[in-house]
Short mmCIF file of C-alpha atoms and ligand atoms in Angstrom, two decimals:
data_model
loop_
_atom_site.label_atom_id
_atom_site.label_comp_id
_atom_site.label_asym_id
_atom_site.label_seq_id
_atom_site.Cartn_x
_atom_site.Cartn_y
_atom_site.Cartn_z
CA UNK A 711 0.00 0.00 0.00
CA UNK A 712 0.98 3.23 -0.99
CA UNK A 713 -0.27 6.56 0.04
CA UNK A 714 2.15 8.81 -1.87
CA UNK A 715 0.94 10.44 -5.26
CA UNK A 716 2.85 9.92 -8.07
CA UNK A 717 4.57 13.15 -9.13
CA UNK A 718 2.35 13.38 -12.43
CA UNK A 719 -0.88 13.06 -9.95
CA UNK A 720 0.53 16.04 -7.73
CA UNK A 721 1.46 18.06 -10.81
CA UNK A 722 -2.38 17.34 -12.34
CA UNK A 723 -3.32 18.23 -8.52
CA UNK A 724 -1.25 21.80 -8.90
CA UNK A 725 -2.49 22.26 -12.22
CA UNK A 726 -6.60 21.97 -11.37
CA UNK A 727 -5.72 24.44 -8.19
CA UNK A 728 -4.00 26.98 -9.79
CA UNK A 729 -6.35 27.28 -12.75
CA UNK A 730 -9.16 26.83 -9.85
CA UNK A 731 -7.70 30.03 -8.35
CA UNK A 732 -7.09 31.87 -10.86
CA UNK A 733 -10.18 31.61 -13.43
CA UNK A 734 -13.15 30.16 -11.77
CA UNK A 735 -12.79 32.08 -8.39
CA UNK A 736 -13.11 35.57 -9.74
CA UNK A 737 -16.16 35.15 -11.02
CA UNK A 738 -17.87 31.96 -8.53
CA UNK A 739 -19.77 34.25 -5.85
CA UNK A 740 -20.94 36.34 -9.42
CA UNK A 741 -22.66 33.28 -11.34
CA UNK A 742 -23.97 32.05 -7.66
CA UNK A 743 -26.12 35.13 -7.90
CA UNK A 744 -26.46 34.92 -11.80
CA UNK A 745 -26.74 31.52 -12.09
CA UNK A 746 -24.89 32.31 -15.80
CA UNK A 747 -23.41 29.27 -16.98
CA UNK A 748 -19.42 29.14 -16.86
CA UNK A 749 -19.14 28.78 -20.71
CA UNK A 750 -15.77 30.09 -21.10
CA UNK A 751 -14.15 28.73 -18.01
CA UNK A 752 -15.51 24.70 -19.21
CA UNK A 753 -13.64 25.69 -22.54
CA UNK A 754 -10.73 26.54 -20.88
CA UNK A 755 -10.87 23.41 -18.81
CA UNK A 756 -11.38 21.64 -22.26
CA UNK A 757 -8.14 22.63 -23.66
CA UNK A 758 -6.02 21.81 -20.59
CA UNK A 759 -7.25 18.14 -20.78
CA UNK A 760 -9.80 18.43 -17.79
CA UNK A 761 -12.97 17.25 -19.38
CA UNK A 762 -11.90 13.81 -20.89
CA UNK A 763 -9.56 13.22 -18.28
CA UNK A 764 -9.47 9.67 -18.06
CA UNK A 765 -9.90 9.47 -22.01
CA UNK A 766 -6.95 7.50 -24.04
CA UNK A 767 -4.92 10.19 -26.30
CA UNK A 768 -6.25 8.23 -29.41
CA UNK A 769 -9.80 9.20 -28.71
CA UNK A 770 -8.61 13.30 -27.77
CA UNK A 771 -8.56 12.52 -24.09
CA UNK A 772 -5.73 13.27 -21.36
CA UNK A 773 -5.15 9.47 -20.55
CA UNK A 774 -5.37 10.25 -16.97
CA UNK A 775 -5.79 7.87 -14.01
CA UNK A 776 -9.19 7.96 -11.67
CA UNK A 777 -6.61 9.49 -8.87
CA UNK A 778 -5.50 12.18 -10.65
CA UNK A 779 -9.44 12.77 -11.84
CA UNK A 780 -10.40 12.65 -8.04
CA UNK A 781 -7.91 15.15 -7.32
CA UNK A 782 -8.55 17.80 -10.10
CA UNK A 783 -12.19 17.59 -9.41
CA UNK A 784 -11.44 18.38 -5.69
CA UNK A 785 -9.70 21.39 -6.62
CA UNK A 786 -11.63 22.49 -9.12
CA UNK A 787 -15.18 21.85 -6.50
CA UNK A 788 -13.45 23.46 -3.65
CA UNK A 789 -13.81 26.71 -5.68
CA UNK A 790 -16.88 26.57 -7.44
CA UNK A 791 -18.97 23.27 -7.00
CA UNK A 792 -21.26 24.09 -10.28
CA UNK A 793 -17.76 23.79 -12.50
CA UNK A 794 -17.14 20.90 -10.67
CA UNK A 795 -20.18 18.78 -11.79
CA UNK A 796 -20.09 20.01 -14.80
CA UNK A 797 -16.88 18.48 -15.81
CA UNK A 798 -17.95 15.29 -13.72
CA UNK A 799 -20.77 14.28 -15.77
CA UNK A 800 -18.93 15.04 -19.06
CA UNK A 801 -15.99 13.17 -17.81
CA UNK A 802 -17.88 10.09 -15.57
CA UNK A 803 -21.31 9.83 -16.69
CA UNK A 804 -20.56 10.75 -20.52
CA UNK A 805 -17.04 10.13 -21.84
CA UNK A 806 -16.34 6.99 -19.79
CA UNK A 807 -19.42 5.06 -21.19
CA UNK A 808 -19.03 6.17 -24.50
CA UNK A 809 -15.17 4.93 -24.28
CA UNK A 810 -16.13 2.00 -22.61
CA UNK A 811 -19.00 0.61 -24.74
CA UNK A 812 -19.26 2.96 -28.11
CA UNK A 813 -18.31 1.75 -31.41
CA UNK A 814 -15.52 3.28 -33.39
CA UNK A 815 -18.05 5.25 -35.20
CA UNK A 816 -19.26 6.62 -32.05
CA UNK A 817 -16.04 6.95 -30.72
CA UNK A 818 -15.03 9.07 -33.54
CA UNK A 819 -18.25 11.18 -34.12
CA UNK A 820 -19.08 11.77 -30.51
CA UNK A 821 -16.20 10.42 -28.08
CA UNK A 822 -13.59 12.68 -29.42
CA UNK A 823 -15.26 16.07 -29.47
CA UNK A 824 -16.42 15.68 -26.07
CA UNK A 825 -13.03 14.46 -24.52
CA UNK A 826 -11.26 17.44 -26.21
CA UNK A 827 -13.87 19.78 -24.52
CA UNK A 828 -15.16 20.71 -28.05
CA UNK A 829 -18.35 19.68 -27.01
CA UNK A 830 -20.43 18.84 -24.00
CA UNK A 831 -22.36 16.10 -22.84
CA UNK A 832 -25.41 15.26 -20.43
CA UNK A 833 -26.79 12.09 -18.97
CA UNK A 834 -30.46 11.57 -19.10
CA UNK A 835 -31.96 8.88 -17.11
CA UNK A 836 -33.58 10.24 -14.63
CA UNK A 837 -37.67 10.73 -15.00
CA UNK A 838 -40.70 12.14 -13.13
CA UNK A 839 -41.85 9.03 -12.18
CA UNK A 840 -37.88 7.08 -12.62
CA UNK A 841 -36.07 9.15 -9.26
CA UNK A 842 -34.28 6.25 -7.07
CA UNK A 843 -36.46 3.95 -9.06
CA UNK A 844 -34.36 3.98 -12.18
CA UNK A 845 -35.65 1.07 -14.12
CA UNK A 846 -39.26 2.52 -13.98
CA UNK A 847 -38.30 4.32 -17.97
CA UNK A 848 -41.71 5.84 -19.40
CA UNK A 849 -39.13 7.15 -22.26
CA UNK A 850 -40.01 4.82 -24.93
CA UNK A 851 -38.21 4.32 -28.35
CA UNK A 852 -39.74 2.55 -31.47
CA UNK A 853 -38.03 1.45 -34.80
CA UNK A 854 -39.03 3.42 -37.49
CA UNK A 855 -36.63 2.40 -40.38
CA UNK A 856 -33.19 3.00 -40.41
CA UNK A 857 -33.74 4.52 -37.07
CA UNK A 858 -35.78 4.75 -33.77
CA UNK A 859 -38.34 7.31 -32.08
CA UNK A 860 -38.10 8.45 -29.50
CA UNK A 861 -41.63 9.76 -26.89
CA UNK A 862 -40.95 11.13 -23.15
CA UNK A 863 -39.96 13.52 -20.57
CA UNK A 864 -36.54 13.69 -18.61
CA UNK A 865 -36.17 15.50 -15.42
CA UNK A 866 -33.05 16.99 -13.48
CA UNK A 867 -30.56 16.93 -16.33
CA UNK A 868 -27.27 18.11 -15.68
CA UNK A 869 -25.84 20.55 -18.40
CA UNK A 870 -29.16 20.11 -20.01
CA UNK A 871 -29.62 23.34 -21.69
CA UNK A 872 -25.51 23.48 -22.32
CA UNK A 873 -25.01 20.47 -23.80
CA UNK A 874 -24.42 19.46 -27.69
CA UNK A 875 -25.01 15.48 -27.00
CA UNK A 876 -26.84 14.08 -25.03
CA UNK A 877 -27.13 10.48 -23.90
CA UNK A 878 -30.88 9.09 -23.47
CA UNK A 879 -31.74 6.04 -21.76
CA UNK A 880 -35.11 4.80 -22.97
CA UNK A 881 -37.22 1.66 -23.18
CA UNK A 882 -37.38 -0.60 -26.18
CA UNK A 883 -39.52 -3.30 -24.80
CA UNK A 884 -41.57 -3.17 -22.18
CA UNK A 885 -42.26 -6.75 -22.25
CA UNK A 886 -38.85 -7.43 -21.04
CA UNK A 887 -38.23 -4.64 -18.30
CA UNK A 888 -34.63 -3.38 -17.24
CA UNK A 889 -33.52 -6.14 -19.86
CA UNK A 890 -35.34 -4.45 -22.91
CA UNK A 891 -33.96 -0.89 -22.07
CA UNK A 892 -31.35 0.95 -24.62
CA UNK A 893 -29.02 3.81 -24.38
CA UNK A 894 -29.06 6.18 -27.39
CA UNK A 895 -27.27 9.54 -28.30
CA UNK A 896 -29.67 12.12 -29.78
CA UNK A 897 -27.52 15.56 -30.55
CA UNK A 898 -29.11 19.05 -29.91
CA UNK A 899 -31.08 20.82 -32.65
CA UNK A 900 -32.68 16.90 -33.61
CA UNK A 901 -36.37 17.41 -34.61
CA UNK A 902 -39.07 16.73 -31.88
CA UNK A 903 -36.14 17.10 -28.51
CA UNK A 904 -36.54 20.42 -26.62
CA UNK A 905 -35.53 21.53 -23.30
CA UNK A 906 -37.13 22.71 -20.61
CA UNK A 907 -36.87 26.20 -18.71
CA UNK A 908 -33.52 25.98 -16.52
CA UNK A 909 -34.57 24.84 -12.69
CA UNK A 910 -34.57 27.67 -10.41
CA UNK A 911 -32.09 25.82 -7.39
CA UNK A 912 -30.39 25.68 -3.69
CA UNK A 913 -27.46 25.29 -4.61
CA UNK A 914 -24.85 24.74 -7.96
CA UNK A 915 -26.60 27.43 -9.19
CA UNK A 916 -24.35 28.41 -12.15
CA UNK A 917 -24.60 24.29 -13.50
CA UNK A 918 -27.92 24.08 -15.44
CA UNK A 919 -30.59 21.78 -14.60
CA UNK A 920 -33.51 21.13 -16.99
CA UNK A 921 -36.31 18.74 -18.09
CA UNK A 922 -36.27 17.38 -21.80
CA UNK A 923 -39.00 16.70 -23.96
CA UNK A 924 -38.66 14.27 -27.24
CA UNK A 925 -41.79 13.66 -29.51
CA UNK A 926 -41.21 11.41 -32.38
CA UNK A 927 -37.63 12.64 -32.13
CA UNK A 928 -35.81 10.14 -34.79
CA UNK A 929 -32.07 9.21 -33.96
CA UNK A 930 -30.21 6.52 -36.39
CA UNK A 931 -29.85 3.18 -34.86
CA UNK A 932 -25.65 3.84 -35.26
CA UNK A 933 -26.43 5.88 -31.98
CA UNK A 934 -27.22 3.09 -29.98
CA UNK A 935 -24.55 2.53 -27.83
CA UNK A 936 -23.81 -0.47 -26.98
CA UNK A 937 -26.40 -2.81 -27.88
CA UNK A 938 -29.98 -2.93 -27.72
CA UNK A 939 -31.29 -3.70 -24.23
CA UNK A 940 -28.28 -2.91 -22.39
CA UNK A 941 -28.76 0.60 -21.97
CA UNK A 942 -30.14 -0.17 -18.04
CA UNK A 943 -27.14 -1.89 -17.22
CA UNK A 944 -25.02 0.82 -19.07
CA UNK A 945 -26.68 3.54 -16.96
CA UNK A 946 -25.39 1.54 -13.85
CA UNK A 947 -22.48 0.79 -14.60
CA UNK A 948 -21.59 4.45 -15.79
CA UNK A 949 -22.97 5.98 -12.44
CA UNK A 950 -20.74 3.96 -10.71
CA UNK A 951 -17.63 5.75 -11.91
CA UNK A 952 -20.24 8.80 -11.44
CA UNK A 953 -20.14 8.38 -8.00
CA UNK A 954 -16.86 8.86 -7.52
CA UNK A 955 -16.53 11.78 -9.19
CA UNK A 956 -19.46 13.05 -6.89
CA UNK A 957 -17.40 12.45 -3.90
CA UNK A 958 -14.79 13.92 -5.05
CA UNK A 959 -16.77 16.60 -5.64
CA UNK A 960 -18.03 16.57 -2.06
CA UNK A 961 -14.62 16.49 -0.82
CA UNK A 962 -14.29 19.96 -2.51
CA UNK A 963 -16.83 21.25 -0.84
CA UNK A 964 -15.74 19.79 2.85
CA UNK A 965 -12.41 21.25 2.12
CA UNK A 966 -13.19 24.55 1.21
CA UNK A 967 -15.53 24.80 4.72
CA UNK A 968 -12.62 23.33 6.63
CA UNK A 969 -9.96 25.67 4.84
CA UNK A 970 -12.65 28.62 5.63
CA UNK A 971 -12.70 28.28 9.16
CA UNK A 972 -9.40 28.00 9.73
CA UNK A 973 -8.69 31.09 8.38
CA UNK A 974 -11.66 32.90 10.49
CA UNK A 975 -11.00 30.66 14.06
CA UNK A 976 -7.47 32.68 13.10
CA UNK A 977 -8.75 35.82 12.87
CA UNK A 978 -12.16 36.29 14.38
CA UNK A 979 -11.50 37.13 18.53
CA UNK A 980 -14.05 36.57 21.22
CA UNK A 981 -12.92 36.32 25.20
CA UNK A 982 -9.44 38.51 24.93
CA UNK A 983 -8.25 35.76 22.04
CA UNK A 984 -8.69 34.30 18.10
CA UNK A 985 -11.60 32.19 18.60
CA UNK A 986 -9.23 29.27 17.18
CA UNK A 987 -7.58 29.44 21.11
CA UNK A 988 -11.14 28.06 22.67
CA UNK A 989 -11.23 23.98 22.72
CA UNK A 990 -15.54 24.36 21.87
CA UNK A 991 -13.57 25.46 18.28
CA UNK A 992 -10.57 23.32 18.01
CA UNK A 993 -13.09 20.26 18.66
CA UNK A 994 -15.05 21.16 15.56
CA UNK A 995 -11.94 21.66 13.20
CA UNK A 996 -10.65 18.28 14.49
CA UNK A 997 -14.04 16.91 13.58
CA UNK A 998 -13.67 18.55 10.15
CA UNK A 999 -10.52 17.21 9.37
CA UNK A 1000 -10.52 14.00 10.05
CA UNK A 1001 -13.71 13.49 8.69
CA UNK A 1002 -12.64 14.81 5.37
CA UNK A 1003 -9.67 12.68 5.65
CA UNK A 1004 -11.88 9.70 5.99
CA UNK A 1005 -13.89 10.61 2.93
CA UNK A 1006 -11.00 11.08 1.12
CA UNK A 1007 -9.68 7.64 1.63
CA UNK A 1008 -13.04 5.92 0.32
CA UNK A 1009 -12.43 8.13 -2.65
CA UNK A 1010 -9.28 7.46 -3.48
CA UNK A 1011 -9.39 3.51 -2.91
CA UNK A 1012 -12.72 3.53 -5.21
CA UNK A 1013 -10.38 5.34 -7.62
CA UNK A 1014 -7.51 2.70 -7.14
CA UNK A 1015 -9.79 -0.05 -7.26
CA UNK A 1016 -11.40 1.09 -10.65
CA UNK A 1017 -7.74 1.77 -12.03
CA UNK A 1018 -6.93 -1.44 -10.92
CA UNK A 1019 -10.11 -2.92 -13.36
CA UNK A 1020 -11.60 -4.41 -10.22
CA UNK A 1021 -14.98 -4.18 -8.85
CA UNK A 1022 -15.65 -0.41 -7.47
CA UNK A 1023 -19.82 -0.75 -6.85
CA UNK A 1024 -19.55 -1.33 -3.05
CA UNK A 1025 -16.59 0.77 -2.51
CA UNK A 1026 -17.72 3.78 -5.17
CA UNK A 1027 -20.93 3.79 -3.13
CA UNK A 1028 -19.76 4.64 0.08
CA UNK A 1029 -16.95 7.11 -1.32
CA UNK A 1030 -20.25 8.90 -2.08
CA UNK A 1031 -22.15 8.33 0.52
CA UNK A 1032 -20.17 9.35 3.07
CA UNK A 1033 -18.07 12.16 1.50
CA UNK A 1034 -21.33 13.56 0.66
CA UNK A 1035 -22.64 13.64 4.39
CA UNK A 1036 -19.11 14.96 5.08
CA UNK A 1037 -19.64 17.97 2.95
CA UNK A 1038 -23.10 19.24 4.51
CA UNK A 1039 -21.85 18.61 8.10
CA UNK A 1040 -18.38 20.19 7.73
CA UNK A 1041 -20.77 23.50 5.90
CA UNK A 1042 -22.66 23.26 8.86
CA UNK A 1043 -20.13 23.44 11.47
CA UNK A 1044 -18.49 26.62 8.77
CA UNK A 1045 -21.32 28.41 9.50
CA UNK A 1046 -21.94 27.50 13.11
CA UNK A 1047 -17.78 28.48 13.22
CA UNK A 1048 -18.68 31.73 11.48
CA UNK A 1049 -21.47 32.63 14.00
CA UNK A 1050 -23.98 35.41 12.20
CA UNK A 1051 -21.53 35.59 9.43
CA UNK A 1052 -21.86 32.63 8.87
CA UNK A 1053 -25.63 33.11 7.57
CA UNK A 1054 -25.11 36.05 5.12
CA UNK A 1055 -24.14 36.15 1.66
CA UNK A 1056 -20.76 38.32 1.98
CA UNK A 1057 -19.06 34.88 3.35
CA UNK A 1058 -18.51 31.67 1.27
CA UNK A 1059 -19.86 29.30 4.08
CA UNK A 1060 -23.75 29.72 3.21
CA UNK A 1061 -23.18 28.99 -0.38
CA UNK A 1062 -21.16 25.83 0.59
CA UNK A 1063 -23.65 24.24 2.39
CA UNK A 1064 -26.31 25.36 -0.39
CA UNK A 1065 -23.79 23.42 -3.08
CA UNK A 1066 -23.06 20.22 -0.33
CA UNK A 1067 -27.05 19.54 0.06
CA UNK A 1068 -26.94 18.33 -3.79
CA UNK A 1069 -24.39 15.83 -3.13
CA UNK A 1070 -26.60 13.36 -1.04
CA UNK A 1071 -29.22 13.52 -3.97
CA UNK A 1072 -27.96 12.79 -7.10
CA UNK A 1073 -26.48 10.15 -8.76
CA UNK A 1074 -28.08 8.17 -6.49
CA UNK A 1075 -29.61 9.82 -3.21
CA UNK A 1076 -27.69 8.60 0.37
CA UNK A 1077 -30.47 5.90 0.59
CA UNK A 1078 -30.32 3.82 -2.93
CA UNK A 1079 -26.08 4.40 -1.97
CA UNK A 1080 -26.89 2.01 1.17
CA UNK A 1081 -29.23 -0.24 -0.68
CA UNK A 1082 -26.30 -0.84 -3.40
CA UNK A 1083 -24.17 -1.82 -0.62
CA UNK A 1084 -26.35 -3.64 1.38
CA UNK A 1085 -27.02 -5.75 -1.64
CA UNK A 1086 -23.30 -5.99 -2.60
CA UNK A 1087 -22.29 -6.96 0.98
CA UNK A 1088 -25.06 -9.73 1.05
CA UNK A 1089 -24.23 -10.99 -1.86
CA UNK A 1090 -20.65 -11.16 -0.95
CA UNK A 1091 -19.37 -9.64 -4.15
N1 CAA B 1485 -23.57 -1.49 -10.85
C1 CAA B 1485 -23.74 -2.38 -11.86
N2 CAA B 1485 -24.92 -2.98 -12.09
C2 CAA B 1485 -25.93 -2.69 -11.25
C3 CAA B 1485 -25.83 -1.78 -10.20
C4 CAA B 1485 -24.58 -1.17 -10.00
N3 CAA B 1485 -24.36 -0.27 -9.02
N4 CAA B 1485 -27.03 -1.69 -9.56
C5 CAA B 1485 -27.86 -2.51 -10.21
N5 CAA B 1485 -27.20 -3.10 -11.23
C6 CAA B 1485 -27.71 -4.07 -12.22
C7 CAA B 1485 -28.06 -5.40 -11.56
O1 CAA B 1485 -26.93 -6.23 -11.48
C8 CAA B 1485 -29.09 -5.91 -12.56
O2 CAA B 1485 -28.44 -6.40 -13.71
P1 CAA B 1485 -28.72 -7.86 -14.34
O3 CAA B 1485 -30.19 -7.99 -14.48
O4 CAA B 1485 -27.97 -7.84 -15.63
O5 CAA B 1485 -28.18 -8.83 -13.35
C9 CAA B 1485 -29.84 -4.66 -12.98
O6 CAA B 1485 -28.94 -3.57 -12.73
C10 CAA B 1485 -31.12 -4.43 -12.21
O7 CAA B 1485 -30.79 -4.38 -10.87
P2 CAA B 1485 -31.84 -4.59 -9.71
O8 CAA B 1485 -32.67 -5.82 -10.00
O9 CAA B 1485 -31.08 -4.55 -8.42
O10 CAA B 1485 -32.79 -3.32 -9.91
P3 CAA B 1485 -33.65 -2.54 -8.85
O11 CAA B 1485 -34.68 -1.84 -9.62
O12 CAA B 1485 -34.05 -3.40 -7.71
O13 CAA B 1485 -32.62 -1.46 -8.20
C11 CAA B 1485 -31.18 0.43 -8.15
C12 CAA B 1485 -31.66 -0.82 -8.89
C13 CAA B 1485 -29.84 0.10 -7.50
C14 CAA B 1485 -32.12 0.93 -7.08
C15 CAA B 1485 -31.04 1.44 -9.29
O14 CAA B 1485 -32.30 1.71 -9.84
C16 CAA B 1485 -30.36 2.72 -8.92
O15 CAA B 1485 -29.14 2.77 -8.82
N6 CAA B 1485 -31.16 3.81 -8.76
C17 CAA B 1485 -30.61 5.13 -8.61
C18 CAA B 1485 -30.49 5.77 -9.95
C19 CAA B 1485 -29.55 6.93 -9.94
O16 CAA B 1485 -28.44 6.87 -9.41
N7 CAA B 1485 -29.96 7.99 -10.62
C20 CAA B 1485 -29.14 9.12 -10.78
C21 CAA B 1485 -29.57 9.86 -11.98
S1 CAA B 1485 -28.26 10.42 -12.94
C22 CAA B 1485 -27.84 11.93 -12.32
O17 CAA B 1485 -28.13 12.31 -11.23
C23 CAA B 1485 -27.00 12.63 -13.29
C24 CAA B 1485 -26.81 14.07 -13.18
O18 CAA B 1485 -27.24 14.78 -14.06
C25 CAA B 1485 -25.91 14.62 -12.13
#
């Protein structure tokens, strides 16, 4: 066991801070307000290799490792959490799977602009009535020719009005449940597929969130990826690596409440001394820390384990779950550190715990993250 990062890892570490720093802070507390979407800041991060991160060279990608993705996302989130899941989902819920399970044509029409930041993806499988309860698809797709239609609503898309492609999960035969569902890729501007009004939210507030609409919206049956009926177990399989990059995002946010209270316990006097000099305070920074630390570790062995090309579901679950519960409580101890200060907009902390709330909820809410390891540690794999 090793705990040391290679020096490549710490230099992609340096890299995501610095640019962190120096172009998304500026302007983070601005698109909070504005909820404008980062456009040029997601280019930038496209042409220093950050949004196909894990992507092999050949397909326009940085041919990183999951440890080096964990650690640029943490960077990146500890600034500005609506960046950060914006270049998770285009890195784990859109580039992987299309990498993983795309044919060449695929690879080369839709892979490779999306790994070189070109273009940007979305993930759509979540439904009104298909939350937690995934395989419940009302999207349903018909063959029509040379192609498919596609009829139904998506709700809570990430990058949804941003996006150029977008990868829909839909059902192709009802008869056969999860088994007859199918991943497609439908690109904007495709007849019949509209979005929705961007959602109006707590927290992230500069990522967009919308619903999608498709009504006899025909795709070619090329954009089937991976075969037909496998698009359920695709959509697992992806959020998996998804949830990783979640707690890594999580981790940013935990940070960046721990790093924040530092700094004010330093400053901030009560009783004749810095408020960092009274145990009630030093208690709750020890708490902080070692929490994160915790978090960290079930991030970063998911990560090993899925560079490794073994089995991450358990161990990607509760990177997630708990990182995630580690980000709201450390933002709730930021603010509790902060006092009144805490509570008003001219300090970070209230906007950290805003973005940390999101974390528990999706990619798979705090409770499906205990049913997939429940299930995984009862059925011993
Ligand atoms: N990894 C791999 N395969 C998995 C899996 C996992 N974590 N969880 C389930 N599966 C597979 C099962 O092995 C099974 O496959 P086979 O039939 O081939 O054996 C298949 O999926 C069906 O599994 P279940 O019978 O267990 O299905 P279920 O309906 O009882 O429960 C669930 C499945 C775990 C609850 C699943 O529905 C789930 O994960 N729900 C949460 C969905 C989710 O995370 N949504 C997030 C939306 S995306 C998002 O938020 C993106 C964004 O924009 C930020």
């Amino acid at each position: 066991m090793n705990f040391e990062f290679t020096e490549e890892q710490s230099m992609i570490q340096q890299m995501a801070k610095d640019f962190a720093e120096s172009e998304i802070a500026p302007t983070a507390v601005e698109r909070d307000q504005s909820c404008e979407f980062p456009t040029d800041i997601i280019k930038k991060m496209g042409e220093l290799g950050l949004m196909g991160m894990m992507v092999s060279p050949d397909y326009g990608g940085a041919g990183m490792d999951t440890i080096s993705y964990v650690l640029a996302m943490t960077e990146i989130s500890k600034v500005d959490a609506s960046v950060g899941v914006i270049m998770s989902v285009n890195n784990s819920l859109v580039t992987w799977g299309l990498e993983t399970y795309g044919s060449e044509f695929i690879k080369q029409k839709y892979l490779v602009p999306l790994a070189k930041g070109e273009k940007l993806g979305a993930f759509c499988l979540s439904e009104p009535e298909a939350g937690s309860d995934a395989t419940n698809q009302h999207t349903y797709a018909v063959k029509d020719g040379d192609g498919w239609l596609i009829n139904g609503i998506k709700n809570w898309i990430t990058n949804g009005t941003s996006a150029d492609y977008y990868i829909v999960i839909a059902q192709t035969d009802r008869e056969k449940a999860h088994k007859g569902i199918t991943a497609f890729i439908v690109e904007k501007g495709t007849p019949g597929f509209e979005h929705g009004k961007k959602e109006d939210k707590l927290g992230i507030r500069s990522s967009d969130t919308c619903s999608l609409t498709f009504t006899n919206c025909k795709v070619p049956s090329e954009n089937i990826i991976w075969e037909e009926g496998k698009g359920f177990n695709f959509a697992m399989n992806t959020l998996n690596g998804g949830r990783i990059g979640i707690a890594s995002q999580a981790l940013g946010v935990a940070l960046a409440s721990f790093e924040a209270s530092v700094k004010y316990a330093k400053q901030r006097k009560s009783f004749g001394t810095e408020i960092s000099n009274h145990q009630a305070i030093q208690f709750k920074l020890a708490d902080m820390a070692t929490k994160y630390e915790a978090a960290k570790a079930l991030t970063l062995r998911a990560a090993a384990l899925k560079d490794a090309h073994v089995s991450y579901v358990k161990e990607s679950a509760m990177a997630k779950l708990y990182a995630s519960k580690v980000a709201v409580e450390n933002a709730l101890e930021a603010i509790q550190i902060h006092g009144g200060y805490g509570y008003v907009r001219e300090y970070l902390v209230e906007r950290y715990l805003r973005d940390a709330k999101i974390t528990e909820i999706y990619e798979g809410t705090s409770e499906i993250q205990k049913v997939v390891i429940a299930r995984s540690l009862l059925s011993g794999k």
